Amino acid sequence: SSDLVRLEIMLPCEEAAQLVMEGQADLIITPEDFQDPEQPSELLCEERQVVVAWKDNTAVAGQLSEADFQHLGHVAVHVGSNRVPSFADRQLERMGQQRRIDITCGCFTVLPWLICGTERLAVLHERLARQLLAQFPLVMHELPFAFPVMREMIQYHKAREADEGLRWLRNELKAEAARPLA
């Protein structure tokens, strides 16, 4: 029963996989790139990446062009004390996509305060972007070039594979992730 469940949700950190290995965390949700190949994982969802801007940003007129993307300032997200680039930031680096990073922050939840009232942009996953748009004066743009989809994985320790409670939680997370985006 869900009445017997207590969740502790931690911010992303580079020690997350280690916490699972040590039994201090039941599971992690992480992009496929960051998972531990030694431990079982399953697909939670696939996420498109989008660009978010302040709704009154006049530097972006209508559709976001590649030139806009390259010359406007960006907010990058680098997680944890080792400043690991987010999935989108890592992919942009790999692609050699030129952009001007004005600010680097440690988590996605501070993005609205670093974008609203400015010409800055940020690249993030659509599911989170839609949540932010519901709360802040932001707009969402398509990336002006082809970009890979992020495969968000659930990973847990192989010793817990048959754990009924953990299986229940994994199924609940997958059911929630499968709901259509509003």
PDB file of N, CA, C and O in Angstrom, residues 53-59 118 137 139:
ATOM      1  N   ALA A  53      12.872  30.353 -23.044  1.00  0.00           N
ATOM      2  CA  ALA A  53      13.233  31.772 -23.010  1.00  0.00           C
ATOM      3  C   ALA A  53      12.143  32.539 -22.246  1.00  0.00           C
ATOM      4  O   ALA A  53      11.018  32.054 -22.089  1.00  0.00           O
ATOM      5  N   TRP A  54      12.476  33.725 -21.786  1.00  0.00           N
ATOM      6  CA  TRP A  54      11.494  34.629 -21.184  1.00  0.00           C
ATOM      7  C   TRP A  54      10.475  34.998 -22.256  1.00  0.00           C
ATOM      8  O   TRP A  54      10.834  35.245 -23.414  1.00  0.00           O
ATOM      9  N   LYS A  55       9.191  35.054 -21.889  1.00  0.00           N
ATOM     10  CA  LYS A  55       8.143  35.294 -22.896  1.00  0.00           C
ATOM     11  C   LYS A  55       8.231  36.688 -23.529  1.00  0.00           C
ATOM     12  O   LYS A  55       7.774  36.885 -24.645  1.00  0.00           O
ATOM     13  N   ASP A  56       8.850  37.638 -22.836  1.00  0.00           N
ATOM     14  CA  ASP A  56       9.001  38.991 -23.390  1.00  0.00           C
ATOM     15  C   ASP A  56      10.394  39.232 -23.976  1.00  0.00           C
ATOM     16  O   ASP A  56      10.803  40.385 -24.154  1.00  0.00           O
ATOM     17  N   ASN A  57      11.103  38.174 -24.262  1.00  0.00           N
ATOM     18  CA  ASN A  57      12.438  38.278 -24.854  1.00  0.00           C
ATOM     19  C   ASN A  57      12.300  38.688 -26.323  1.00  0.00           C
ATOM     20  O   ASN A  57      11.991  37.872 -27.181  1.00  0.00           O
ATOM     21  N   THR A  58      12.533  39.960 -26.602  1.00  0.00           N
ATOM     22  CA  THR A  58      12.353  40.483 -27.970  1.00  0.00           C
ATOM     23  C   THR A  58      13.501  40.081 -28.905  1.00  0.00           C
ATOM     24  O   THR A  58      13.406  40.248 -30.113  1.00  0.00           O
ATOM     25  N   ALA A  59      14.581  39.530 -28.341  1.00  0.00           N
ATOM     26  CA  ALA A  59      15.710  39.086 -29.179  1.00  0.00           C
ATOM     27  C   ALA A  59      15.346  37.839 -29.984  1.00  0.00           C
ATOM     28  O   ALA A  59      15.991  37.526 -30.976  1.00  0.00           O
ATOM     29  N   THR A 118      15.455  38.567 -19.005  1.00  0.00           N
ATOM     30  CA  THR A 118      16.732  38.626 -19.741  1.00  0.00           C
ATOM     31  C   THR A 118      16.529  38.105 -21.167  1.00  0.00           C
ATOM     32  O   THR A 118      15.450  37.645 -21.530  1.00  0.00           O
ATOM     33  N   PRO A 137       6.700  33.150 -16.438  1.00  0.00           N
ATOM     34  CA  PRO A 137       6.447  33.777 -17.748  1.00  0.00           C
ATOM     35  C   PRO A 137       7.529  33.375 -18.770  1.00  0.00           C
ATOM     36  O   PRO A 137       8.366  34.180 -19.163  1.00  0.00           O
ATOM     37  N   VAL A 139       8.519  30.870 -22.399  1.00  0.00           N
ATOM     38  CA  VAL A 139       8.015  30.214 -23.615  1.00  0.00           C
ATOM     39  C   VAL A 139       9.022  29.139 -24.018  1.00  0.00           C
ATOM     40  O   VAL A 139      10.194  29.199 -23.656  1.00  0.00           O
TER      41      VAL A 139
END
